[in-house]
Every structure is written in structure tokens, then in C-alpha cells.
Coordinates of C-alpha atoms in Angstrom, one line a residue:
X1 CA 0.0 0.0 0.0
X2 CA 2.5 2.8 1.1
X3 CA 3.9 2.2 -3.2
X4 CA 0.4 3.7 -4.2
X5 CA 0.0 7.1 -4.4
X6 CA -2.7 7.6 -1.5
X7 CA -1.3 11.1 0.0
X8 CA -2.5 12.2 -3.4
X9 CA -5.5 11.0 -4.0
X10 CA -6.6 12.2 -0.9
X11 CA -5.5 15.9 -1.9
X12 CA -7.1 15.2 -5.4
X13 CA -10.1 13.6 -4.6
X14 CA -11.6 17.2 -2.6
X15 CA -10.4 19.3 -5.5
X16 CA -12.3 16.9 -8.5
X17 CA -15.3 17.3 -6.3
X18 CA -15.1 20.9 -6.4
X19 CA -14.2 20.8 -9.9
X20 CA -17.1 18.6 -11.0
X21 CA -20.0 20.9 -8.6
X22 CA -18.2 23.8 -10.7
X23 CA -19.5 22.0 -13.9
X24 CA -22.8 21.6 -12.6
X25 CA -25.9 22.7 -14.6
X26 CA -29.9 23.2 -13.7
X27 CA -32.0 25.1 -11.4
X28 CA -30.5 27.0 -8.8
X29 CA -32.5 24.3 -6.1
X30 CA -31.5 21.2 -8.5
X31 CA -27.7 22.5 -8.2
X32 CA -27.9 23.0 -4.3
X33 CA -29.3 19.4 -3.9
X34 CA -26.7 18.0 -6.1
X35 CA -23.7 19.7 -4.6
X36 CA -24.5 19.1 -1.3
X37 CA -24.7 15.6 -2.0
X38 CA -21.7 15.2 -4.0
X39 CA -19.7 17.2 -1.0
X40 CA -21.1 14.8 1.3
X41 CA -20.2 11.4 -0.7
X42 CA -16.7 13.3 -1.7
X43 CA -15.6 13.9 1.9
X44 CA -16.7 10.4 2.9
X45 CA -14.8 8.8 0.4
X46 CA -12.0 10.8 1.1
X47 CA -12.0 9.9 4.9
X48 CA -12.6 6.5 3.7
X49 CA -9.0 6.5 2.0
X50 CA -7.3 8.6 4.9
X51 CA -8.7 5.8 7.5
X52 CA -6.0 2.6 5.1
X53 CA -3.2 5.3 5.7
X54 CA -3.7 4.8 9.8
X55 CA -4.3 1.0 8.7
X56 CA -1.0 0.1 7.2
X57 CA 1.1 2.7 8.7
X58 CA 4.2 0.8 10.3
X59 CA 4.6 2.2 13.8
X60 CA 7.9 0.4 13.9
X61 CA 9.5 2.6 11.1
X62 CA 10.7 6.2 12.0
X63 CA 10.8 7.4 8.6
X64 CA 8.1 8.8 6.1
X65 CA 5.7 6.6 5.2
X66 CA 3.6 6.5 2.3
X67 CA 6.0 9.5 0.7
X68 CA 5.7 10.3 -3.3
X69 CA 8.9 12.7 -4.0
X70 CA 8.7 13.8 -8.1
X71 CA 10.6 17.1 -9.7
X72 CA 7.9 20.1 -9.7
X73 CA 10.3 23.2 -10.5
X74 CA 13.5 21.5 -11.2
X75 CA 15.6 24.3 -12.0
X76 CA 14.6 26.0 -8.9
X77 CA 15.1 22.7 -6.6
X78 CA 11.1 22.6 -5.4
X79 CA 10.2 19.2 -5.2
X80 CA 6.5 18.1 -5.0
X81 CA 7.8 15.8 -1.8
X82 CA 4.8 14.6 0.2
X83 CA 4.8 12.2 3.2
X84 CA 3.9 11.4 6.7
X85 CA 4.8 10.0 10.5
X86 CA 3.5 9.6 13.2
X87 CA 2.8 13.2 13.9
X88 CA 1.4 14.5 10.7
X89 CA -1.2 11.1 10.4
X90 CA -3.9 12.4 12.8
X91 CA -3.9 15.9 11.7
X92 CA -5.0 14.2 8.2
X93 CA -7.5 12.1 9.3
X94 CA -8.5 14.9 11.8
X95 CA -9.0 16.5 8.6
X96 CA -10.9 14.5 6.4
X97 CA -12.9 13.3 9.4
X98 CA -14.7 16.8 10.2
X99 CA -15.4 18.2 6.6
X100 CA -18.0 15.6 6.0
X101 CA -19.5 16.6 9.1
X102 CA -19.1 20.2 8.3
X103 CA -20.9 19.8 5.2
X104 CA -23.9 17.8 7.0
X105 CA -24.0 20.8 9.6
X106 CA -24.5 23.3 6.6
X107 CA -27.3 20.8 4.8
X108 CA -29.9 23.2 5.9
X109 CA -28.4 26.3 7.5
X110 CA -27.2 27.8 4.4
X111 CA -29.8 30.1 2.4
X112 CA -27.5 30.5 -1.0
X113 CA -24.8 30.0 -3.1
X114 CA -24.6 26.2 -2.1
X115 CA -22.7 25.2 -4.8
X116 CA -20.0 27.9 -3.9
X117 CA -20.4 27.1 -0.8
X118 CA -19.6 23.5 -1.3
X119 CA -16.5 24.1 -3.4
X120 CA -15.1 26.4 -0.8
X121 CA -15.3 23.8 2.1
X122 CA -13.8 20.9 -0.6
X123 CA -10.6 23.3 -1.6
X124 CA -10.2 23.9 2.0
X125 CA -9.8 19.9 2.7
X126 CA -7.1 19.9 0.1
X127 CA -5.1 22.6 0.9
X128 CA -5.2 21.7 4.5
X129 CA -4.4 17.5 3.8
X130 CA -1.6 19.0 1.5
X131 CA -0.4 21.4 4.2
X132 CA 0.0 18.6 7.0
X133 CA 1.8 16.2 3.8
X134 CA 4.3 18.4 2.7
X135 CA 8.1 18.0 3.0
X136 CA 9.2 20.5 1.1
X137 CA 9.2 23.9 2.5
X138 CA 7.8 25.8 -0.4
X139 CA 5.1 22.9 -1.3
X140 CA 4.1 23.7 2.5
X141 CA 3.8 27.0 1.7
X142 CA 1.7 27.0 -1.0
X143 CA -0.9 25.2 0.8
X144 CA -0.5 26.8 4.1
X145 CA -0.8 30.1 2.3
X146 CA -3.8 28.6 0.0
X147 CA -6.1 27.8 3.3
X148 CA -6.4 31.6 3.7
X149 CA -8.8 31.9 0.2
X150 CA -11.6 29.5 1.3
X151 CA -11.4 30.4 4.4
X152 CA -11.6 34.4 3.6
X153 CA -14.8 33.4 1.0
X154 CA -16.5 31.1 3.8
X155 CA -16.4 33.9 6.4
X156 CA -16.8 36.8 4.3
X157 CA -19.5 35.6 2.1
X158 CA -21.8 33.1 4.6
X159 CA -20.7 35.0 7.7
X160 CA -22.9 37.5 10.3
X161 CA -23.1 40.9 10.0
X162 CA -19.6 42.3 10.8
X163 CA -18.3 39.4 8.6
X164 CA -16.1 42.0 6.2
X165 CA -14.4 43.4 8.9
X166 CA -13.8 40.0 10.6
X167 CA -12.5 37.9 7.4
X168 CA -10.1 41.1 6.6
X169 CA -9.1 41.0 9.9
X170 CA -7.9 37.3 9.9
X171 CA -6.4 38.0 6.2
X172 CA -4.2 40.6 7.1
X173 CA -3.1 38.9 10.6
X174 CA -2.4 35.8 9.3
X175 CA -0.8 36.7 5.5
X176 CA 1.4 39.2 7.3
X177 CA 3.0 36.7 10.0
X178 CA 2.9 34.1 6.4
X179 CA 5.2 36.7 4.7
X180 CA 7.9 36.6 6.9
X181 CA 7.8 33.0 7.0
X182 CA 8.3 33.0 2.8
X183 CA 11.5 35.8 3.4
X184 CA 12.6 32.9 5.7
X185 CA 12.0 30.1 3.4
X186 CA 14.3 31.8 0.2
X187 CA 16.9 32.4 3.1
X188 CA 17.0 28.6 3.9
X189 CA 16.8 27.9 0.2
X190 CA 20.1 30.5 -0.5
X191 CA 22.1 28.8 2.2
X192 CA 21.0 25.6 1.6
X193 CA 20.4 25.0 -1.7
X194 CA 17.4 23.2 -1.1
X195 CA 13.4 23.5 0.0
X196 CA 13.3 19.5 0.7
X197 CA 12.6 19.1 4.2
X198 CA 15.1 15.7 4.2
X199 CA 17.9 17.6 2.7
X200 CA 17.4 21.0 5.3
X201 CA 17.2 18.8 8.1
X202 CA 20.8 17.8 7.7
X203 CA 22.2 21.4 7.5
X204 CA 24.2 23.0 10.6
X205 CA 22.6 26.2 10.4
X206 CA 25.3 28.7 11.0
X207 CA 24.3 30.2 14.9
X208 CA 24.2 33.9 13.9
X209 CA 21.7 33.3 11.2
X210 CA 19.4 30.8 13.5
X211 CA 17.3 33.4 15.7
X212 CA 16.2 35.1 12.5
X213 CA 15.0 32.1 10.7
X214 CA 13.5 30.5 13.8
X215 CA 11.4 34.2 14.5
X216 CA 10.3 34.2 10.6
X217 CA 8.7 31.2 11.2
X218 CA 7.4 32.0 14.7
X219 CA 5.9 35.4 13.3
X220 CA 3.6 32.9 11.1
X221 CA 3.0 30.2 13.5
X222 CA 2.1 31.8 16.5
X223 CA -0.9 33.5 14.8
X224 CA -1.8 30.8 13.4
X225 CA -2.1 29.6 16.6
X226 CA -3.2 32.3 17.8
X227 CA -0.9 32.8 20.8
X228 CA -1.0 36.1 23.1
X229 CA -1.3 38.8 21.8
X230 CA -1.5 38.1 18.5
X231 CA -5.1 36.7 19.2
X232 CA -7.6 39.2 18.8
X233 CA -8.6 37.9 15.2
X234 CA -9.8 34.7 16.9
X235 CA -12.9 35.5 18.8
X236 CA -14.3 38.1 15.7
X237 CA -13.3 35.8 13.4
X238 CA -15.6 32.5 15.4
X239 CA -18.0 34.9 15.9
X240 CA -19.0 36.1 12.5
X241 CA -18.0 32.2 10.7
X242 CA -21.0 30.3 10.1
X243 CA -21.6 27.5 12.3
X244 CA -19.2 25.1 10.2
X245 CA -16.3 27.7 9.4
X246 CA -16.1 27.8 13.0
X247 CA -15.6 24.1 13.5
X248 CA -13.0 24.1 10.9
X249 CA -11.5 26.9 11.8
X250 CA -11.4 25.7 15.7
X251 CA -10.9 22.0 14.9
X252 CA -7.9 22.2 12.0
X253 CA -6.8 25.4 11.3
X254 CA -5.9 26.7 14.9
X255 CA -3.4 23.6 14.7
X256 CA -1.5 24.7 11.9
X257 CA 0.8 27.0 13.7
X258 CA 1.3 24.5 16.3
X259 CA 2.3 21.9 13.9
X260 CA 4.7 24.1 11.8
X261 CA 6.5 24.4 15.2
X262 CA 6.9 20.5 15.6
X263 CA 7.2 20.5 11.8
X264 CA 9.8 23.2 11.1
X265 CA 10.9 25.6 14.1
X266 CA 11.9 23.0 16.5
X267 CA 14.0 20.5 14.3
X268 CA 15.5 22.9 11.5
X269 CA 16.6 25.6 14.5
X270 CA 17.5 23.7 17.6
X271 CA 19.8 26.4 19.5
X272 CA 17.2 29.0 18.5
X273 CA 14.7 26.9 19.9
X274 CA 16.6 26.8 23.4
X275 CA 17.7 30.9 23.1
X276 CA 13.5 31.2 22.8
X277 CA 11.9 28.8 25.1
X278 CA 11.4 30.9 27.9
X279 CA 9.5 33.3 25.5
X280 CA 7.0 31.0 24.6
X281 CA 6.5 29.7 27.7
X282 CA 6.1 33.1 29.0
X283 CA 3.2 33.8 26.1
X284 CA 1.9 30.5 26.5
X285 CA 1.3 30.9 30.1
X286 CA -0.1 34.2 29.2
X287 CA -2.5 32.8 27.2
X288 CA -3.6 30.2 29.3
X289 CA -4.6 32.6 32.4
X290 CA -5.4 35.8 30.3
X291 CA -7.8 34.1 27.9
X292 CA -9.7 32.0 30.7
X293 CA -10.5 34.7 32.7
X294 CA -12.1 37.0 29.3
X295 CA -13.8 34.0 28.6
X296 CA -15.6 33.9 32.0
X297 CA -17.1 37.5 31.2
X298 CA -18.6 36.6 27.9
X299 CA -22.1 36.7 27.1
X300 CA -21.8 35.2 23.6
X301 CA -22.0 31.6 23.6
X302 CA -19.0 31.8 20.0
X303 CA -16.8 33.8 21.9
X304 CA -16.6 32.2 24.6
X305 CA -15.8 29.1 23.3
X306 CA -12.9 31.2 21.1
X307 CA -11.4 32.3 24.1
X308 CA -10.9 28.8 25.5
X309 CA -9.7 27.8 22.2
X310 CA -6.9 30.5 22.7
X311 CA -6.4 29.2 26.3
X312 CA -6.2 25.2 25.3
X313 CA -3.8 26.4 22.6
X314 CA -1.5 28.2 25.3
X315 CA -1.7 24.5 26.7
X316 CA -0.7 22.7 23.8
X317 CA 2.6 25.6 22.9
X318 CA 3.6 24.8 26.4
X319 CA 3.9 20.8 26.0
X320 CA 5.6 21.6 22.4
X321 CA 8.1 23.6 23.8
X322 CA 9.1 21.9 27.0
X323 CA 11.1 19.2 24.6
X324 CA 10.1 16.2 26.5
X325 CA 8.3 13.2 24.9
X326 CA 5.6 13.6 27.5
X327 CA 5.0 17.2 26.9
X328 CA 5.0 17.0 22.8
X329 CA 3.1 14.1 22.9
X330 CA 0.4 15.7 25.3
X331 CA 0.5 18.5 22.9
X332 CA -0.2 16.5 20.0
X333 CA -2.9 14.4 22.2
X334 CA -4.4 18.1 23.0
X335 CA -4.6 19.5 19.7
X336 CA -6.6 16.3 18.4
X337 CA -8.6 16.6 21.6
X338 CA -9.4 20.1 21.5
X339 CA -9.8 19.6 17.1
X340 CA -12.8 17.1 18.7
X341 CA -14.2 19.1 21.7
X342 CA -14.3 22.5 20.1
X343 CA -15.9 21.6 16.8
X344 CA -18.3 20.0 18.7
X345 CA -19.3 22.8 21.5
X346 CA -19.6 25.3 17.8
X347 CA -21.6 22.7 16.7
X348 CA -24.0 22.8 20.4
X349 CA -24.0 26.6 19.4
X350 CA -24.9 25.8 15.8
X351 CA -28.1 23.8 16.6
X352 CA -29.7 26.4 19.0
X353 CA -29.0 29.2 16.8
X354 CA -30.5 27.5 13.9
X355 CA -33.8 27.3 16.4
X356 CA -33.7 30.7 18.0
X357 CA -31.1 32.8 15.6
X358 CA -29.2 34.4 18.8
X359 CA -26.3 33.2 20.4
X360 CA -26.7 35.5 23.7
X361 CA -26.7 33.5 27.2
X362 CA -29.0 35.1 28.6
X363 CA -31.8 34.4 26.7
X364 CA -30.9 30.3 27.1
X365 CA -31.9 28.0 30.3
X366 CA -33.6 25.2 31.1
X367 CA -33.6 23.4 28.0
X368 CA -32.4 20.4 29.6
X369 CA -36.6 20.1 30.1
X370 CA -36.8 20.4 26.8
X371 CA -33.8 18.9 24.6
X372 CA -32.4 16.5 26.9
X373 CA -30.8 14.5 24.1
X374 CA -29.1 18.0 23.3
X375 CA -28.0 18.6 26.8
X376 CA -26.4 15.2 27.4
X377 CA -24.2 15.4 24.3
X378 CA -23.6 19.1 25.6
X379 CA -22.5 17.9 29.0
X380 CA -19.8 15.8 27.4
X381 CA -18.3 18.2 25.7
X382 CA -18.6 21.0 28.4
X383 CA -16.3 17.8 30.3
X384 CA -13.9 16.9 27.9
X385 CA -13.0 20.7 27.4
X386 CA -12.6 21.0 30.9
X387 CA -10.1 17.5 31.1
X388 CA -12.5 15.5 33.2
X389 CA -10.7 12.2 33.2
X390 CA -12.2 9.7 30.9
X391 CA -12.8 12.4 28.1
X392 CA -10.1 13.3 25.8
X393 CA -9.1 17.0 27.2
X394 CA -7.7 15.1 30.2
X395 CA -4.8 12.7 28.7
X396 CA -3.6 15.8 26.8
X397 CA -3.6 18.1 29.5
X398 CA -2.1 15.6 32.0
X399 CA 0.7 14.5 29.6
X400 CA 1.7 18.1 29.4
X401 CA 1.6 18.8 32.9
X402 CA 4.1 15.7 33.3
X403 CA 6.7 17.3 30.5
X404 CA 6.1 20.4 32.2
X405 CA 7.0 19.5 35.6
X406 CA 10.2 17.4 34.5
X407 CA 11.4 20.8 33.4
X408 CA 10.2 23.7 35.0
X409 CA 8.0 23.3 38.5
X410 CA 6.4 26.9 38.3
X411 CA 5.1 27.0 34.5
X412 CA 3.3 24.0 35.4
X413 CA 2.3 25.4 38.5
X414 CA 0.7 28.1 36.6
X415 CA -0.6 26.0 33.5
X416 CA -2.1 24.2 36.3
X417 CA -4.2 27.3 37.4
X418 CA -5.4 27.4 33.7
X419 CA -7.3 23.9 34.1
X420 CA -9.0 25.5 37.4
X421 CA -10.1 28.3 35.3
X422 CA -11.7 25.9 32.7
X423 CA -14.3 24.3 34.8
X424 CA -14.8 27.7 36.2
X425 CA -15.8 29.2 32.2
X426 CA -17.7 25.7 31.0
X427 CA -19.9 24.6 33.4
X428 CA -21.3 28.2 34.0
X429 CA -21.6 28.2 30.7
X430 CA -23.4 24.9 30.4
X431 CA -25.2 25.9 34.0
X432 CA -27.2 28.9 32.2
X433 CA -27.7 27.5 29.0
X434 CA -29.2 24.1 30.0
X435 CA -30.4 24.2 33.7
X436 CA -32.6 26.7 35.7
X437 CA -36.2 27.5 34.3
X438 CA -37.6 28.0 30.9
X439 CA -38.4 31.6 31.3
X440 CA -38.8 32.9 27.6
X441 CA -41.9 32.0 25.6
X442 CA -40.0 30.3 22.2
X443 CA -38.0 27.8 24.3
X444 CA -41.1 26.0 25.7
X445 CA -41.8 25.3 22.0
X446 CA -38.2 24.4 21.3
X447 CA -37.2 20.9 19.6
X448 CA -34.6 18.2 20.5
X449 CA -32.4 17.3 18.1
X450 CA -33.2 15.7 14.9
X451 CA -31.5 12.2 13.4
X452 CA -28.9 14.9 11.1
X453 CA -27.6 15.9 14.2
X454 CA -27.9 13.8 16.8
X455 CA -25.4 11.4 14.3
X456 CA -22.9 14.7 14.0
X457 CA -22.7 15.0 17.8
X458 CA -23.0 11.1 18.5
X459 CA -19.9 10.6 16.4
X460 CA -18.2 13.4 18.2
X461 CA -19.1 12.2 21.5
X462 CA -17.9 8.7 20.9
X463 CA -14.1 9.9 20.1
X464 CA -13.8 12.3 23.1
X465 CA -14.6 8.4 24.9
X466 CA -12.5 6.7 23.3
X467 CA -9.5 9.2 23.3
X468 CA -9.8 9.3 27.0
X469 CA -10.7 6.0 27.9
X470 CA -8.5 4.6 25.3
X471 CA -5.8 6.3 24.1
X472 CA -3.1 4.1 23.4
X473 CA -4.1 3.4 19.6
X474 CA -3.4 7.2 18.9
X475 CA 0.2 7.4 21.4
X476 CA 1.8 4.2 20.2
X477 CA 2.0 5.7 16.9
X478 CA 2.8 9.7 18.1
X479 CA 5.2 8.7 20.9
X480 CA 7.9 6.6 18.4
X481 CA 7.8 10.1 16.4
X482 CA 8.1 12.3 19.1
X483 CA 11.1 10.5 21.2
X484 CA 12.7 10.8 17.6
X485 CA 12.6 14.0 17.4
X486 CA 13.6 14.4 21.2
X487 CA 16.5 12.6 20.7
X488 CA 17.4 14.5 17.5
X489 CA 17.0 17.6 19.4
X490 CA 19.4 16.6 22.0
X491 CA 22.3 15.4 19.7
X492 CA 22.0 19.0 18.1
X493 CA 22.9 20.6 20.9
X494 CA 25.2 18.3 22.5
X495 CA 27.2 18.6 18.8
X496 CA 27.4 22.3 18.5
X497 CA 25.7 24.4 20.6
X498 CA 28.3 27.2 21.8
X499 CA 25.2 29.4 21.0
X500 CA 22.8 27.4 23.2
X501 CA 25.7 27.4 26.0
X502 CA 25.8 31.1 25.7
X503 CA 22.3 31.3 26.3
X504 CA 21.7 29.0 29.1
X505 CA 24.4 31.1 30.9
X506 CA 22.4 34.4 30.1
X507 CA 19.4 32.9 31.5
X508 CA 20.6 31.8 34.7
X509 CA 22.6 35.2 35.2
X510 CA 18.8 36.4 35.2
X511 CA 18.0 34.0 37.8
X512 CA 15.6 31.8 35.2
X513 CA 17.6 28.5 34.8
X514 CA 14.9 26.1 34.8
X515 CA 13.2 26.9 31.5
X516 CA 16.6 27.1 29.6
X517 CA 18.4 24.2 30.9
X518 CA 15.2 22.1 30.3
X519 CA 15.6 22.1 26.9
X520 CA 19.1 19.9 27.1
X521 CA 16.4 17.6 27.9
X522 CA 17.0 16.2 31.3
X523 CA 14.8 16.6 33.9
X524 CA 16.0 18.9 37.0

């Protein structure tokens, strides 16, 4: 199997659906029907596919799998070089897993342009699957840079009323950071002579040109993120979304900043990586407290939920950058978990505004009387986002409290105080939405959830179970990666690192040893 080309067919197969909706003809309702359907049967058969990848992957090899490497731009050196490990694999089925349930969300929210609508959400699916296959750098940057489009058109077209301003907002953040990252790219390409990931990787960077590179990339990454304070495009951006941009947007595309750290910053720039540590963990932190404590003042149901997003994702920087196998791995485990929880609490959102068409607090409570099918599947998201153990927010969380610990007592301490802050946000959140009385008049009348979504949020609610009651499918194939990339990590700067040395001994003149010596790997 990993001699056929599957990594492409999976980007293909979202792009000749598009394609063939493009080409439809007939009544505007005749096209609508027929492009919803052919999204739906599209994304399933493309999921189909991803799930023989997870199948046959060999968790006993440390190398690419599955990887298709043929000349695109010869003279230039780009290669169309796609594969995947252990830590790319989920993000792919992640991938192909929601956009089917995306498009079932929209079957009967969306009041026109279907068949644009349609093509948008299938080009997003292959620019994301391409982004999260890529090994070489400017490959990865065409689709990283080509999620921005759909994106833009599904928030700026089908979005609420301050949609321009939001979906120019996120534009401009994210292209600017994106920029930077390109400037970066032709720098590692001049030195180089290569964008192939397998030939950069084995290239001392020379130390004086590291901390430039490694902050290219970072200015990309971290609002993709988004980390503090480069977050504000977040909540307006959740907010104006329709019901399944914001699952997307929460579920895959908040992890592609996180994964182009694990992907790129971390194993092209390791004495960077040490010299900035204690940055990111600062922001991270940040992030974590700062974002809980806005999101227990909202009154919009979306922004809440976006602030927690930004706090989980302070969570999941923190693992990444505490360089221990727990910590990435938790990371990794918390970006699937949170790509799982949050789609799914957007979703909770989505069905009550599609009944009431207001997304205020207040005017919610008691519907448990009324849609208690509704509030059960609500109650086990509202748990997993908090990391109730047995749900999948806690083996994330608790993995990257471990990595944190090993390496620096007080930033756990303080991520720590971020999962007291989460109860604190979701169950009042839960509390006045689904207990107390049924007050106003149009809730008494109020239905439960139909067969179309009670599937969507049963499938949801069965892998937040299984990723917390059983999650040792999903590490035995992340944790073989991840030590890999440890134990690269450490070899780097046990070979050459006069710059990391010279770092370490800057930080403890400052009285801050513990978050710079962590990164040698060993726990203190």
C-alpha cells in the first residue's frame, strides 16, 4: 500500500469534487441538492481513504511513510515531496474526518450560493491535507498560504453581520506573520540550496543566522495559533464564521501554527529553539490565564468558546516547547482533543441558533426540560473541554503537565491554574444554558435534536470516549515520532551548541535557569 500514491489521491479527490459541482448545470435548487450531496459522498470517500493510511502505517518505522517525491520546479530545486509519521497522520484524518461533518451541519443552515459554498469547504480539505503532507518547504507553503482563500470566502461571504471586517481582519493577521515565514524560506533555500525538508534537516545552520529564521517562522505560526497577543482575530473571526467555518477553523486550522512548530521551528533551529523557550512559555502561560479569565465575562455563547480555544492552545505551545516526549506528545494528544471538543461545542452553538437565531446566554436556560438529548451530548463536551478524566481533554492536558513538571516546576504550576479556570468558564456556561427555568416563551416550544444531528454529535461524543478512555491506539503511533525527534533535538545541541551554552548562561545570570536548561532535555 505505502507504493500507491494515496497522499495524493486524498488531496485530489476534494479538488475533483469541487471541480465537478463547478461544472454543474440546472435550477439554482436542482444545483444546491446536487452539490450538497456530492460534498457529502466526496468527503466520505475521502476519509474512507485517509482511514488505510492509519491502517498500514508501520509504527515500527521512524521514517516517512507512504512519501511520493517527483521534480515540480526542477531548475529552482522545489520538489512536490509529500509524506507522513507519526505526527502528521492524525492531523490528516482529523482532517478528512470533520469536513463531511461540516458539510452535513451546513445541509440546511445555508440560504445560498450552495454550490460555492460547497467548493469552498472541498478546496479547504485539500489545501489543509496538503499542508499537513508536505516535506518541502515551499510545497508547504503553498498550501499553508492557500487555506487563507476559502477560508476568507466562507467567512466573508456566509458569515454575520460584521463578517467584512472580521474575514479582513484574519487575512491581514495571518498573510502578514505568512510573509515573513516566505523571506525565511528563500533564506534557507540560499544557504541551503534546497526546500526539501530531508535535505534542510541535515544542514548545521550557521548560529548567527538561526534566531532570524526560527522568529520568521514564529511570526507565522504563533498566529496561526493564535498565541497572546496576537489573538484578537480569533474571537471576531468565530464569531461572524458560520456554524461550520467555526468548526474548521477551531478543529484544524488553529493547529496549523502548532504543527509548523513541531514540523519546522523545532527540528530545523534547535539552538534558536533553546535561546527562545522561555519566551513561549512566557506567552503561552499568558494565554492560558489571560484568555480563561475573558472568557468567564462573555455573554456570547461563540466567543466564549474562542477564548478557550486560545487558552487550550497556550496549553498545547507549552507541551511543544518543554522538549520532553511527555510534553510533545500531550500537545499532539491536545490538539486532536481540543480539534474534537471545540468543533463539537460550535456545533451545540450551531443547533440552537438555527432554532432561536441568537447566540446571547441570557436568553438560554432550562432546555435540559426540553432537549435533553441536546444537553447530554452538551455535557460531554462541556467535560472533555474542561479535562474531566475519561474524556479526551484530560490525557492531553495531563501528559503536558508531566513534560512540564520534568522541566520547569512553576510553569506548570501556573498551566495548572489554567485547568482551574476551565471548569470555572464551562460549566457556568453549560449551568445557564441548559439548567434553571424555561423563562422565555420560544424555548417551551423548542425541539430536540433531529436524526442529522444527533449522528454529528454522537460521532463526536464517541471519540472524546474513546481518546480518554482509550488512548493508546493514537500514542503508540505519536510517541515513536516524538522521542525521535527528542532525541534528534538533543544530539543537536550536545554537537554544536556554543550558541545554546551562551544562552543557558544568560538565563541563569537572570535567575531563570529552569526553563533554559530544560531544553538539554533532562529533567532537573
Amino acid at each position: 500500500m505505502s507504493d500507491l500514491p494515496l497522499l495524493s489521491v486524498i488531496i485530489v479527490l476534494p479538488l475533483i469534487g469541487s471541480l465537478f459541482i463547478l461544472m454543474m448545470k440546472g435550477s439554482e435548487t436542482m444545483v444546491a441538492n446536487n452539490a450538497r450531496n456530492v460534498a457529502l459522498w466526496v468527503s466520505f470517500l475521502t476519509f474512507a481513504v485517509s482511514l488505510v493510511l492509519w491502517v498500514n502505517f508501520d509504527v515500527g518505522q521512524l521514517s516517512y511513510q507512504y512519501v511520493e517525491n517527483l521534480n515540480w520546479m526542477k531548475d529552482m530545486g522545489i520538489q512536490y515531496h509529500l509524506g507522513i509519521d507519526g505526527i502528521s497522520l492524525f492531523f490528516v484524518i482529523l482532517t478528512t474526518f470533520l469536513t463531511p461533518l461540516c458539510i452535513l451541519a451546513s445541509w440546511e443552515s445555508v440560504p445560498f450560493r450552495m454550490r460555492e459554498y460547497m467548493m469552498a469547504f472541498l478546496l479547504l480539505e485539500t489545501f489543509l491535507i496538503g499542508m499537513f503532507c508536505a516535506l518541502d518547504l515551499i510545497l508547504f507553503y503553498v498550501f499553508f498560504e492557500g487555506v487563507l482563500i476559502p477560508m476568507f470566502l466562507i467567512i466573508g461571504i456566509w458569515g454575520g453581520e460584521h463578517r467584512i471586517y472580521s474575514c479582513f481582519k484574519f487575512f491581514l493577521y495571518t498573510f502578514f506573520g505568512s510573509v515573513l515565514m516566505l523571506v525565511a524560506i528563500l533564506s534557507v533555500s540560499y544557504i541551503t540550496g534546497s526546500t526539501d525538508l530531508s535535505v534542510v534537516m541535515d544542514f548545521n545552520f550557521p548560529l548567527s543566522a538561526q534566531k532570524w529564521l526560527w522568529l520568521a517562522f514564529f511570526a507565522s505560526f504563533a498566529v496561526k495559533v493564535p498565541m497572546w497577543p496576537v489573538h484578537t482575530w480569533l474571537p471576531d473571526a468565530h464569531v461572524e464564521a458560520p456554524t461550520a467555518g467555526s468548526v474548521i477553523l477551531a478543529g484544524i486550522l488553529l493547529k496549523m501554527g502548532a504543527y509548523g512548530f513541531l514540523r519546522f521551528s523545532i527540528p530545523l533551529f534547535p539552538d534558536a529553539t533553546v535561546a527562545f523557550t522561555p519566551l513561549v512559555t512566557t506567552l503561552s502561560l499568558i494565554a492560558v490565564i489571560y484568555a480563561s479569565l475573558v472568557a468567564l465575562v462573555q455573554t456570547d455563547m461563540k466567543k466564549l468558546i474562542a477564548y478557550s480555544s486560545v487558552a487550550h492552545m497556550g496549553f498545547v505551545t507549552l507541551g511543544i516547547f518543554t522538549l520532553t516526549t511527555q510534553g510533545m506528545s500531550g500537545a499532539i494528544m491536545q490538539m486532536l482533543s481540543h480539534g474534537i471538543v471545540a468543533a463539537a461545542l460550535f456545533l451545540c452553538v450551531g443547533v440552537v441558533y438555527d432554532r432561536l437565531h441568537t447566540r446571547d446566554i441570557e436568553r438560554y436556560g432550562g432546555l435540559v426540560a426540553r432537549m435533553p438529548v441536546y444537553a447530554l451530548f452538551f455535557m460531554v463536551f462541556t467535560f472533555a473541554a474542561v479535562g474531566l478524566p475519561g474524556t479526551s481533554g484530560f490525557v492531553g492536558e495531563f501528559l503536558v503537565l508531566v513534560g512540564a513538571f520534568q522541566v520547569n516546576t512553576w510553569a506548570a504550576t501556573l498551566g495548572a491554574l489554567g485547568m482551574v479556570l476551565g471548569p470555572a468558564y464551562g460549566l457556568w456556561l453549560y449551568r445557564r444554558v441548559i439548567f434553571g427555568k424555561l423563562v422565555h416563551a420560544d424555548l417551551k416550544t423548542i425541539l430536540d435534536l433531529n436524526l442529522r444531528e444527533g449522528i454529528i454529535l454522537g460521532s463526536l461524543a464517541g471519540l472524546v470516549l474513546w481518546l480518554g478512555l482509550y488512548p493508546r491506539p493514537f500514542l503508540n503511533i505519536i510517541n515513536p515520532a516524538v522521542q525521535e525527534m527528542v532525541a534528534n533535538h538533543q544530539s543537536w545541541i550536545r554537537e554544536g551548541s556554543t550558541f545554546a551554552e551562551v544562552d543557558r548562561k544568560k538565563t541563569e545570570g537572570r535567575g531563570i535557569p529552569k526553563v533554559a536548561m530544560s531544553m538539554s532535555g533532562e529533567a532537573l
